[in-house]
Amino acid sequence: MTAGGRNLILLGIGAIFVTFLMTGVSLAIYHNSGDIYLDRSRPGFLPDEEELEEEKTVEEDYEFEKTGKITKEVLDEYLSNIKKELETINSYEEPFNIEVLSNERLGIIEER
Amino acid sequence: MKKTSVIICCCLLALICPVVSVSAISEGQKNSIIDNCEKIKDSLKNVQKLDSKARVFLGSHFETVYSKYITTLNVRLVENNLSKTNLINNQSEYATAKVTFVNDYISYQQGLEDLVAMDCRAEPEGFYNKLTSVREKRKKMVSDVSALKSLASKNVKFVTELKESL
């Protein structure tokens, strides 16, 4: 084997090693940063059909302008829209309900 | 010499104490966990999925309230020389609460993932202890959500007062 051929093989092995290393580092960062828990493209975490339907029917977003005069009417509009946003948040029933992890719900019976 | 022996005793105690710790789990609960291990894990995986949905829904709306409303209003108030200390403090507290919510969620999900990965048949007591810890973290999520809602409501109150003063 020529020196050139040997170097090519070494380059290939080196490239594969660097690829594995970088992939491992990326996955570690993805896991440790917590982004994995926000990723809904993971198998088993994909949005349900009803969620996709809801996204399609969302109205055009209200934009509160960063510049301009502040008047009572402007603040009324702000209050009206932020209250809608808060209503949407409050409409989500019992997020992180603690009962879900209770012994009864998980089937961990006290006595047999 | 005395100091050395005290240090050695403390180290020995630290090593022994975990071994003699009392388990809070009854025999019935232990057997339940062993018998229903797979069913419990399936329930926990379902909880993971539901929590992910809740986190994305709430997270996006909390972010909208912060970036499109609270922050933008304060910028515009500064431009109009109407800047209010209570609104600026509210923005700061909201930002902190949002970060706390995200960090607590990550910690909670990491705990839940570790719980799902445990072999509940081999270590029912360890599994139950971990479950107890995850429950505490979940309670923290409830209070984080409540804190963010409360701060958003305060913003509404302060803006209403500002409107009345104009």
PDB file of C-alpha atoms in Angstrom:
ATOM      1  CA  MET A   1       0.000   0.000   0.000  1.00  0.00           C
ATOM      2  CA  THR A   2       1.296   3.420  -0.877  1.00  0.00           C
ATOM      3  CA  ALA A   3       1.740   6.220   1.655  1.00  0.00           C
ATOM      4  CA  GLY A   4      -1.095   8.079  -0.048  1.00  0.00           C
ATOM      5  CA  GLY A   5      -3.455   5.122   0.320  1.00  0.00           C
ATOM      6  CA  ARG A   6      -2.582   4.689   3.982  1.00  0.00           C
ATOM      7  CA  ASN A   7      -3.141   8.399   4.652  1.00  0.00           C
ATOM      8  CA  LEU A   8      -6.508   8.226   2.951  1.00  0.00           C
ATOM      9  CA  ILE A   9      -7.588   5.367   5.206  1.00  0.00           C
ATOM     10  CA  LEU A  10      -6.384   7.258   8.270  1.00  0.00           C
ATOM     11  CA  LEU A  11      -8.306  10.336   7.109  1.00  0.00           C
ATOM     12  CA  GLY A  12     -11.445   8.249   6.696  1.00  0.00           C
ATOM     13  CA  ILE A  13     -11.098   6.693  10.161  1.00  0.00           C
ATOM     14  CA  GLY A  14     -10.389  10.106  11.656  1.00  0.00           C
ATOM     15  CA  ALA A  15     -13.469  11.626   9.979  1.00  0.00           C
ATOM     16  CA  ILE A  16     -15.703   8.807  11.263  1.00  0.00           C
ATOM     17  CA  PHE A  17     -14.278   9.200  14.762  1.00  0.00           C
ATOM     18  CA  VAL A  18     -14.878  12.961  14.761  1.00  0.00           C
ATOM     19  CA  THR A  19     -18.440  12.379  13.477  1.00  0.00           C
ATOM     20  CA  PHE A  20     -19.227   9.961  16.317  1.00  0.00           C
ATOM     21  CA  LEU A  21     -17.654  12.331  18.838  1.00  0.00           C
ATOM     22  CA  MET A  22     -19.622  15.364  17.639  1.00  0.00           C
ATOM     23  CA  THR A  23     -22.870  13.382  17.487  1.00  0.00           C
ATOM     24  CA  GLY A  24     -22.308  12.174  21.043  1.00  0.00           C
ATOM     25  CA  VAL A  25     -21.613  15.711  22.263  1.00  0.00           C
ATOM     26  CA  SER A  26     -24.732  17.057  20.468  1.00  0.00           C
ATOM     27  CA  LEU A  27     -26.954  14.371  21.985  1.00  0.00           C
ATOM     28  CA  ALA A  28     -25.490  15.007  25.448  1.00  0.00           C
ATOM     29  CA  ILE A  29     -26.189  18.740  25.128  1.00  0.00           C
ATOM     30  CA  TYR A  30     -29.694  18.013  23.781  1.00  0.00           C
ATOM     31  CA  HIS A  31     -30.420  15.802  26.765  1.00  0.00           C
ATOM     32  CA  ASN A  32     -28.730  17.780  29.538  1.00  0.00           C
ATOM     33  CA  SER A  33     -30.064  21.179  28.461  1.00  0.00           C
ATOM     34  CA  GLY A  34     -33.622  19.865  28.772  1.00  0.00           C
ATOM     35  CA  ASP A  35     -34.502  20.581  25.136  1.00  0.00           C
ATOM     36  CA  ILE A  36     -35.437  16.924  24.779  1.00  0.00           C
ATOM     37  CA  TYR A  37     -38.431  17.547  27.082  1.00  0.00           C
ATOM     38  CA  LEU A  38     -39.688  20.355  24.844  1.00  0.00           C
ATOM     39  CA  ASP A  39     -39.261  18.412  21.620  1.00  0.00           C
ATOM     40  CA  ARG A  40     -42.650  17.251  20.441  1.00  0.00           C
ATOM     41  CA  SER A  41     -41.270  15.687  17.317  1.00  0.00           C
ATOM     42  CA  ARG A  42     -40.036  12.715  19.358  1.00  0.00           C
ATOM     43  CA  PRO A  43     -41.805   9.387  18.799  1.00  0.00           C
ATOM     44  CA  GLY A  44     -44.674   9.118  21.273  1.00  0.00           C
ATOM     45  CA  PHE A  45     -44.784  12.882  21.852  1.00  0.00           C
ATOM     46  CA  LEU A  46     -46.180  14.003  18.508  1.00  0.00           C
ATOM     47  CA  PRO A  47     -49.120  16.446  18.692  1.00  0.00           C
ATOM     48  CA  ASP A  48     -52.551  14.813  18.531  1.00  0.00           C
ATOM     49  CA  GLU A  49     -54.841  15.396  15.545  1.00  0.00           C
ATOM     50  CA  GLU A  50     -57.106  17.660  17.592  1.00  0.00           C
ATOM     51  CA  GLU A  51     -54.133  19.878  18.482  1.00  0.00           C
ATOM     52  CA  LEU A  52     -53.243  20.255  14.806  1.00  0.00           C
ATOM     53  CA  GLU A  53     -56.868  21.192  14.073  1.00  0.00           C
ATOM     54  CA  GLU A  54     -56.763  23.834  16.832  1.00  0.00           C
ATOM     55  CA  GLU A  55     -53.569  25.341  15.408  1.00  0.00           C
ATOM     56  CA  LYS A  56     -55.218  25.732  11.988  1.00  0.00           C
ATOM     57  CA  THR A  57     -58.184  27.677  13.406  1.00  0.00           C
ATOM     58  CA  VAL A  58     -56.148  30.211  15.460  1.00  0.00           C
ATOM     59  CA  GLU A  59     -57.062  33.805  14.639  1.00  0.00           C
ATOM     60  CA  GLU A  60     -54.512  36.309  13.404  1.00  0.00           C
ATOM     61  CA  ASP A  61     -52.334  37.375  16.328  1.00  0.00           C
ATOM     62  CA  TYR A  62     -52.839  40.775  17.904  1.00  0.00           C
ATOM     63  CA  GLU A  63     -49.661  42.851  17.930  1.00  0.00           C
ATOM     64  CA  PHE A  64     -49.163  45.528  20.559  1.00  0.00           C
ATOM     65  CA  GLU A  65     -47.001  48.133  18.850  1.00  0.00           C
ATOM     66  CA  LYS A  66     -43.660  49.032  20.460  1.00  0.00           C
ATOM     67  CA  THR A  67     -43.988  52.657  19.429  1.00  0.00           C
ATOM     68  CA  GLY A  68     -46.806  55.174  19.429  1.00  0.00           C
ATOM     69  CA  LYS A  69     -48.793  57.311  21.824  1.00  0.00           C
ATOM     70  CA  ILE A  70     -50.268  55.773  24.958  1.00  0.00           C
ATOM     71  CA  THR A  71     -53.949  56.593  25.291  1.00  0.00           C
ATOM     72  CA  LYS A  72     -56.872  55.112  27.193  1.00  0.00           C
ATOM     73  CA  GLU A  73     -58.073  53.426  23.998  1.00  0.00           C
ATOM     74  CA  VAL A  74     -54.660  51.838  23.406  1.00  0.00           C
ATOM     75  CA  LEU A  75     -54.589  50.513  26.962  1.00  0.00           C
ATOM     76  CA  ASP A  76     -58.180  49.256  26.616  1.00  0.00           C
ATOM     77  CA  GLU A  77     -57.152  47.268  23.555  1.00  0.00           C
ATOM     78  CA  TYR A  78     -54.085  45.954  25.411  1.00  0.00           C
ATOM     79  CA  LEU A  79     -56.209  44.869  28.390  1.00  0.00           C
ATOM     80  CA  SER A  80     -58.817  43.251  26.189  1.00  0.00           C
ATOM     81  CA  ASN A  81     -56.221  41.148  24.367  1.00  0.00           C
ATOM     82  CA  ILE A  82     -54.083  40.196  27.348  1.00  0.00           C
ATOM     83  CA  LYS A  83     -57.242  39.075  29.173  1.00  0.00           C
ATOM     84  CA  LYS A  84     -58.057  36.797  26.200  1.00  0.00           C
ATOM     85  CA  GLU A  85     -54.562  35.341  26.514  1.00  0.00           C
ATOM     86  CA  LEU A  86     -55.061  34.760  30.247  1.00  0.00           C
ATOM     87  CA  GLU A  87     -58.426  33.121  29.589  1.00  0.00           C
ATOM     88  CA  THR A  88     -56.707  30.738  27.185  1.00  0.00           C
ATOM     89  CA  ILE A  89     -54.095  29.904  29.825  1.00  0.00           C
ATOM     90  CA  ASN A  90     -56.771  29.359  32.481  1.00  0.00           C
ATOM     91  CA  SER A  91     -58.787  27.160  30.111  1.00  0.00           C
ATOM     92  CA  TYR A  92     -56.106  24.459  30.358  1.00  0.00           C
ATOM     93  CA  GLU A  93     -57.596  22.235  33.013  1.00  0.00           C
ATOM     94  CA  GLU A  94     -55.432  21.484  36.037  1.00  0.00           C
ATOM     95  CA  PRO A  95     -51.964  21.422  34.471  1.00  0.00           C
ATOM     96  CA  PHE A  96     -49.554  19.184  36.388  1.00  0.00           C
ATOM     97  CA  ASN A  97     -52.389  17.856  38.531  1.00  0.00           C
ATOM     98  CA  ILE A  98     -50.727  16.091  41.471  1.00  0.00           C
ATOM     99  CA  GLU A  99     -53.481  13.433  41.667  1.00  0.00           C
ATOM    100  CA  VAL A 100     -52.112  11.860  38.490  1.00  0.00           C
ATOM    101  CA  LEU A 101     -49.093  10.497  40.400  1.00  0.00           C
ATOM    102  CA  SER A 102     -51.053   9.416  43.489  1.00  0.00           C
ATOM    103  CA  ASN A 103     -50.827   5.829  44.729  1.00  0.00           C
ATOM    104  CA  GLU A 104     -54.471   5.224  43.840  1.00  0.00           C
ATOM    105  CA  ARG A 105     -54.094   6.390  40.235  1.00  0.00           C
ATOM    106  CA  LEU A 106     -50.888   4.387  39.731  1.00  0.00           C
ATOM    107  CA  GLY A 107     -52.335   1.256  41.354  1.00  0.00           C
ATOM    108  CA  ILE A 108     -49.969   1.165  44.335  1.00  0.00           C
ATOM    109  CA  ILE A 109     -52.312  -0.331  46.946  1.00  0.00           C
ATOM    110  CA  GLU A 110     -51.672   0.221  50.673  1.00  0.00           C
ATOM    111  CA  GLU A 111     -52.647  -3.175  52.040  1.00  0.00           C
ATOM    112  CA  ARG A 112     -53.482  -6.557  50.577  1.00  0.00           C
TER     113      ARG A 112
ATOM    114  CA  MET B   1      -5.172  12.413  67.066  1.00  0.00           C
ATOM    115  CA  LYS B   2      -8.591  13.274  68.543  1.00  0.00           C
ATOM    116  CA  LYS B   3      -9.462  15.387  65.510  1.00  0.00           C
ATOM    117  CA  THR B   4      -8.467  12.573  63.149  1.00  0.00           C
ATOM    118  CA  SER B   5     -10.610  10.016  64.977  1.00  0.00           C
ATOM    119  CA  VAL B   6     -13.628  12.389  64.953  1.00  0.00           C
ATOM    120  CA  ILE B   7     -13.231  12.874  61.186  1.00  0.00           C
ATOM    121  CA  ILE B   8     -12.949   9.102  60.640  1.00  0.00           C
ATOM    122  CA  CYS B   9     -16.099   8.494  62.761  1.00  0.00           C
ATOM    123  CA  CYS B  10     -18.048  11.096  60.751  1.00  0.00           C
ATOM    124  CA  CYS B  11     -16.959   9.473  57.468  1.00  0.00           C
ATOM    125  CA  LEU B  12     -17.992   6.050  58.714  1.00  0.00           C
ATOM    126  CA  LEU B  13     -21.393   7.409  59.819  1.00  0.00           C
ATOM    127  CA  ALA B  14     -21.912   9.020  56.413  1.00  0.00           C
ATOM    128  CA  LEU B  15     -21.211   5.670  54.769  1.00  0.00           C
ATOM    129  CA  ILE B  16     -23.413   3.637  57.109  1.00  0.00           C
ATOM    130  CA  CYS B  17     -26.417   5.996  57.357  1.00  0.00           C
ATOM    131  CA  PRO B  18     -27.881   5.340  53.835  1.00  0.00           C
ATOM    132  CA  VAL B  19     -27.788   1.600  54.559  1.00  0.00           C
ATOM    133  CA  VAL B  20     -29.821   1.883  57.793  1.00  0.00           C
ATOM    134  CA  SER B  21     -32.338   4.456  56.422  1.00  0.00           C
ATOM    135  CA  VAL B  22     -35.946   3.426  57.092  1.00  0.00           C
ATOM    136  CA  SER B  23     -38.129   2.698  54.080  1.00  0.00           C
ATOM    137  CA  ALA B  24     -41.535   4.430  54.065  1.00  0.00           C
ATOM    138  CA  ILE B  25     -43.068   1.727  51.900  1.00  0.00           C
ATOM    139  CA  SER B  26     -45.335  -0.997  53.287  1.00  0.00           C
ATOM    140  CA  GLU B  27     -45.195  -4.645  52.269  1.00  0.00           C
ATOM    141  CA  GLY B  28     -48.505  -4.307  50.417  1.00  0.00           C
ATOM    142  CA  GLN B  29     -47.228  -1.329  48.432  1.00  0.00           C
ATOM    143  CA  LYS B  30     -44.004  -3.157  47.612  1.00  0.00           C
ATOM    144  CA  ASN B  31     -45.932  -6.147  46.277  1.00  0.00           C
ATOM    145  CA  SER B  32     -48.237  -3.827  44.313  1.00  0.00           C
ATOM    146  CA  ILE B  33     -45.273  -2.171  42.653  1.00  0.00           C
ATOM    147  CA  ILE B  34     -43.698  -5.529  41.777  1.00  0.00           C
ATOM    148  CA  ASP B  35     -46.956  -6.988  40.425  1.00  0.00           C
ATOM    149  CA  ASN B  36     -48.074  -3.877  38.500  1.00  0.00           C
ATOM    150  CA  CYS B  37     -44.644  -2.693  37.399  1.00  0.00           C
ATOM    151  CA  GLU B  38     -45.394  -2.507  33.662  1.00  0.00           C
ATOM    152  CA  LYS B  39     -48.818  -0.928  34.170  1.00  0.00           C
ATOM    153  CA  ILE B  40     -47.312   1.730  36.475  1.00  0.00           C
ATOM    154  CA  LYS B  41     -44.609   2.497  33.931  1.00  0.00           C
ATOM    155  CA  ASP B  42     -47.198   2.814  31.147  1.00  0.00           C
ATOM    156  CA  SER B  43     -49.128   5.288  33.322  1.00  0.00           C
ATOM    157  CA  LEU B  44     -45.938   7.274  33.919  1.00  0.00           C
ATOM    158  CA  LYS B  45     -45.159   7.355  30.179  1.00  0.00           C
ATOM    159  CA  ASN B  46     -48.661   8.692  29.589  1.00  0.00           C
ATOM    160  CA  VAL B  47     -48.028  11.353  32.242  1.00  0.00           C
ATOM    161  CA  GLN B  48     -44.813  12.306  30.410  1.00  0.00           C
ATOM    162  CA  LYS B  49     -46.736  12.780  27.194  1.00  0.00           C
ATOM    163  CA  LEU B  50     -49.497  14.849  28.827  1.00  0.00           C
ATOM    164  CA  ASP B  51     -46.949  16.990  30.670  1.00  0.00           C
ATOM    165  CA  SER B  52     -45.076  17.670  27.438  1.00  0.00           C
ATOM    166  CA  LYS B  53     -48.338  18.879  25.888  1.00  0.00           C
ATOM    167  CA  ALA B  54     -49.053  21.066  28.949  1.00  0.00           C
ATOM    168  CA  ARG B  55     -45.535  22.502  28.956  1.00  0.00           C
ATOM    169  CA  VAL B  56     -45.652  23.487  25.284  1.00  0.00           C
ATOM    170  CA  PHE B  57     -49.149  24.976  25.569  1.00  0.00           C
ATOM    171  CA  LEU B  58     -48.500  26.933  28.752  1.00  0.00           C
ATOM    172  CA  GLY B  59     -44.910  27.820  27.857  1.00  0.00           C
ATOM    173  CA  SER B  60     -45.904  29.361  24.538  1.00  0.00           C
ATOM    174  CA  HIS B  61     -48.732  31.391  26.088  1.00  0.00           C
ATOM    175  CA  PHE B  62     -46.614  32.564  29.019  1.00  0.00           C
ATOM    176  CA  GLU B  63     -43.950  33.613  26.524  1.00  0.00           C
ATOM    177  CA  THR B  64     -46.545  35.481  24.451  1.00  0.00           C
ATOM    178  CA  VAL B  65     -47.749  37.369  27.535  1.00  0.00           C
ATOM    179  CA  TYR B  66     -44.149  38.330  28.347  1.00  0.00           C
ATOM    180  CA  SER B  67     -42.799  39.269  24.925  1.00  0.00           C
ATOM    181  CA  LYS B  68     -45.897  40.611  23.137  1.00  0.00           C
ATOM    182  CA  TYR B  69     -47.545  42.363  26.063  1.00  0.00           C
ATOM    183  CA  ILE B  70     -45.550  43.056  29.233  1.00  0.00           C
ATOM    184  CA  THR B  71     -42.167  43.902  27.676  1.00  0.00           C
ATOM    185  CA  THR B  72     -43.626  45.736  24.689  1.00  0.00           C
ATOM    186  CA  LEU B  73     -45.862  47.872  26.907  1.00  0.00           C
ATOM    187  CA  ASN B  74     -42.936  48.888  29.109  1.00  0.00           C
ATOM    188  CA  VAL B  75     -40.898  49.883  26.059  1.00  0.00           C
ATOM    189  CA  ARG B  76     -43.757  52.016  24.793  1.00  0.00           C
ATOM    190  CA  LEU B  77     -44.318  53.563  28.233  1.00  0.00           C
ATOM    191  CA  VAL B  78     -40.656  54.598  28.375  1.00  0.00           C
ATOM    192  CA  GLU B  79     -41.037  56.215  24.949  1.00  0.00           C
ATOM    193  CA  ASN B  80     -44.056  58.155  26.261  1.00  0.00           C
ATOM    194  CA  ASN B  81     -42.353  59.101  29.544  1.00  0.00           C
ATOM    195  CA  LEU B  82     -45.011  57.141  31.395  1.00  0.00           C
ATOM    196  CA  SER B  83     -42.724  54.446  32.744  1.00  0.00           C
ATOM    197  CA  LYS B  84     -44.025  52.931  36.003  1.00  0.00           C
ATOM    198  CA  THR B  85     -41.884  51.207  38.640  1.00  0.00           C
ATOM    199  CA  ASN B  86     -44.567  48.633  39.444  1.00  0.00           C
ATOM    200  CA  LEU B  87     -44.812  47.578  35.777  1.00  0.00           C
ATOM    201  CA  ILE B  88     -41.040  47.342  35.424  1.00  0.00           C
ATOM    202  CA  ASN B  89     -40.801  45.246  38.604  1.00  0.00           C
ATOM    203  CA  ASN B  90     -43.655  43.106  37.340  1.00  0.00           C
ATOM    204  CA  GLN B  91     -41.727  42.476  34.111  1.00  0.00           C
ATOM    205  CA  SER B  92     -38.622  41.526  36.054  1.00  0.00           C
ATOM    206  CA  GLU B  93     -40.519  39.187  38.397  1.00  0.00           C
ATOM    207  CA  TYR B  94     -42.341  37.604  35.457  1.00  0.00           C
ATOM    208  CA  ALA B  95     -39.048  36.956  33.642  1.00  0.00           C
ATOM    209  CA  THR B  96     -37.607  35.309  36.755  1.00  0.00           C
ATOM    210  CA  ALA B  97     -40.741  33.216  37.273  1.00  0.00           C
ATOM    211  CA  LYS B  98     -40.604  32.101  33.640  1.00  0.00           C
ATOM    212  CA  VAL B  99     -37.012  30.899  34.014  1.00  0.00           C
ATOM    213  CA  THR B 100     -37.925  29.112  37.255  1.00  0.00           C
ATOM    214  CA  PHE B 101     -40.825  27.406  35.467  1.00  0.00           C
ATOM    215  CA  VAL B 102     -38.531  26.157  32.677  1.00  0.00           C
ATOM    216  CA  ASN B 103     -35.781  24.961  35.038  1.00  0.00           C
ATOM    217  CA  ASP B 104     -38.212  23.234  37.380  1.00  0.00           C
ATOM    218  CA  TYR B 105     -39.866  21.520  34.426  1.00  0.00           C
ATOM    219  CA  ILE B 106     -36.513  20.206  33.184  1.00  0.00           C
ATOM    220  CA  SER B 107     -35.663  18.927  36.670  1.00  0.00           C
ATOM    221  CA  TYR B 108     -39.110  17.317  37.004  1.00  0.00           C
ATOM    222  CA  GLN B 109     -38.924  15.630  33.597  1.00  0.00           C
ATOM    223  CA  GLN B 110     -35.421  14.351  34.282  1.00  0.00           C
ATOM    224  CA  GLY B 111     -36.720  12.801  37.506  1.00  0.00           C
ATOM    225  CA  LEU B 112     -39.698  11.301  35.687  1.00  0.00           C
ATOM    226  CA  GLU B 113     -37.470   9.864  32.985  1.00  0.00           C
ATOM    227  CA  ASP B 114     -35.159   8.307  35.588  1.00  0.00           C
ATOM    228  CA  LEU B 115     -38.249   6.849  37.276  1.00  0.00           C
ATOM    229  CA  VAL B 116     -39.524   5.294  34.040  1.00  0.00           C
ATOM    230  CA  ALA B 117     -36.068   3.828  33.390  1.00  0.00           C
ATOM    231  CA  MET B 118     -35.902   2.140  36.829  1.00  0.00           C
ATOM    232  CA  ASP B 119     -36.552  -1.560  37.264  1.00  0.00           C
ATOM    233  CA  CYS B 120     -39.476  -1.425  39.727  1.00  0.00           C
ATOM    234  CA  ARG B 121     -39.506  -5.209  40.109  1.00  0.00           C
ATOM    235  CA  ALA B 122     -35.886  -5.329  41.279  1.00  0.00           C
ATOM    236  CA  GLU B 123     -35.986  -2.135  43.391  1.00  0.00           C
ATOM    237  CA  PRO B 124     -39.559  -1.373  44.524  1.00  0.00           C
ATOM    238  CA  GLU B 125     -38.377   0.709  47.484  1.00  0.00           C
ATOM    239  CA  GLY B 126     -35.960   2.751  45.411  1.00  0.00           C
ATOM    240  CA  PHE B 127     -38.720   3.213  42.821  1.00  0.00           C
ATOM    241  CA  TYR B 128     -41.173   4.437  45.470  1.00  0.00           C
ATOM    242  CA  ASN B 129     -38.609   6.847  46.941  1.00  0.00           C
ATOM    243  CA  LYS B 130     -37.920   8.232  43.492  1.00  0.00           C
ATOM    244  CA  LEU B 131     -41.678   8.522  42.870  1.00  0.00           C
ATOM    245  CA  THR B 132     -42.026  10.545  46.090  1.00  0.00           C
ATOM    246  CA  SER B 133     -39.265  12.887  44.930  1.00  0.00           C
ATOM    247  CA  VAL B 134     -40.927  13.300  41.501  1.00  0.00           C
ATOM    248  CA  ARG B 135     -44.246  14.098  43.203  1.00  0.00           C
ATOM    249  CA  GLU B 136     -42.565  16.985  45.073  1.00  0.00           C
ATOM    250  CA  LYS B 137     -41.160  18.307  41.812  1.00  0.00           C
ATOM    251  CA  ARG B 138     -44.593  18.115  40.225  1.00  0.00           C
ATOM    252  CA  LYS B 139     -46.073  20.101  43.118  1.00  0.00           C
ATOM    253  CA  LYS B 140     -43.425  22.739  42.402  1.00  0.00           C
ATOM    254  CA  MET B 141     -44.689  22.933  38.796  1.00  0.00           C
ATOM    255  CA  VAL B 142     -48.196  23.686  40.059  1.00  0.00           C
ATOM    256  CA  SER B 143     -46.895  26.561  42.181  1.00  0.00           C
ATOM    257  CA  ASP B 144     -44.741  27.865  39.289  1.00  0.00           C
ATOM    258  CA  VAL B 145     -47.783  27.981  36.979  1.00  0.00           C
ATOM    259  CA  SER B 146     -49.792  29.669  39.702  1.00  0.00           C
ATOM    260  CA  ALA B 147     -47.036  32.274  40.230  1.00  0.00           C
ATOM    261  CA  LEU B 148     -46.925  33.140  36.517  1.00  0.00           C
ATOM    262  CA  LYS B 149     -50.721  33.470  36.330  1.00  0.00           C
ATOM    263  CA  SER B 150     -50.659  35.700  39.413  1.00  0.00           C
ATOM    264  CA  LEU B 151     -47.970  37.978  37.920  1.00  0.00           C
ATOM    265  CA  ALA B 152     -49.885  38.254  34.646  1.00  0.00           C
ATOM    266  CA  SER B 153     -53.024  39.205  36.611  1.00  0.00           C
ATOM    267  CA  LYS B 154     -50.999  41.826  38.516  1.00  0.00           C
ATOM    268  CA  ASN B 155     -49.929  43.285  35.185  1.00  0.00           C
ATOM    269  CA  VAL B 156     -53.595  43.628  34.218  1.00  0.00           C
ATOM    270  CA  LYS B 157     -54.307  45.353  37.544  1.00  0.00           C
ATOM    271  CA  PHE B 158     -51.386  47.807  37.159  1.00  0.00           C
ATOM    272  CA  VAL B 159     -52.319  48.641  33.577  1.00  0.00           C
ATOM    273  CA  THR B 160     -55.930  49.241  34.643  1.00  0.00           C
ATOM    274  CA  GLU B 161     -54.680  51.647  37.328  1.00  0.00           C
ATOM    275  CA  LEU B 162     -52.482  53.376  34.744  1.00  0.00           C
ATOM    276  CA  LYS B 163     -55.430  53.735  32.389  1.00  0.00           C
ATOM    277  CA  GLU B 164     -57.532  55.296  35.179  1.00  0.00           C
ATOM    278  CA  SER B 165     -54.747  57.802  35.869  1.00  0.00           C
ATOM    279  CA  LEU B 166     -54.569  59.053  32.258  1.00  0.00           C
TER     280      LEU B 166
END
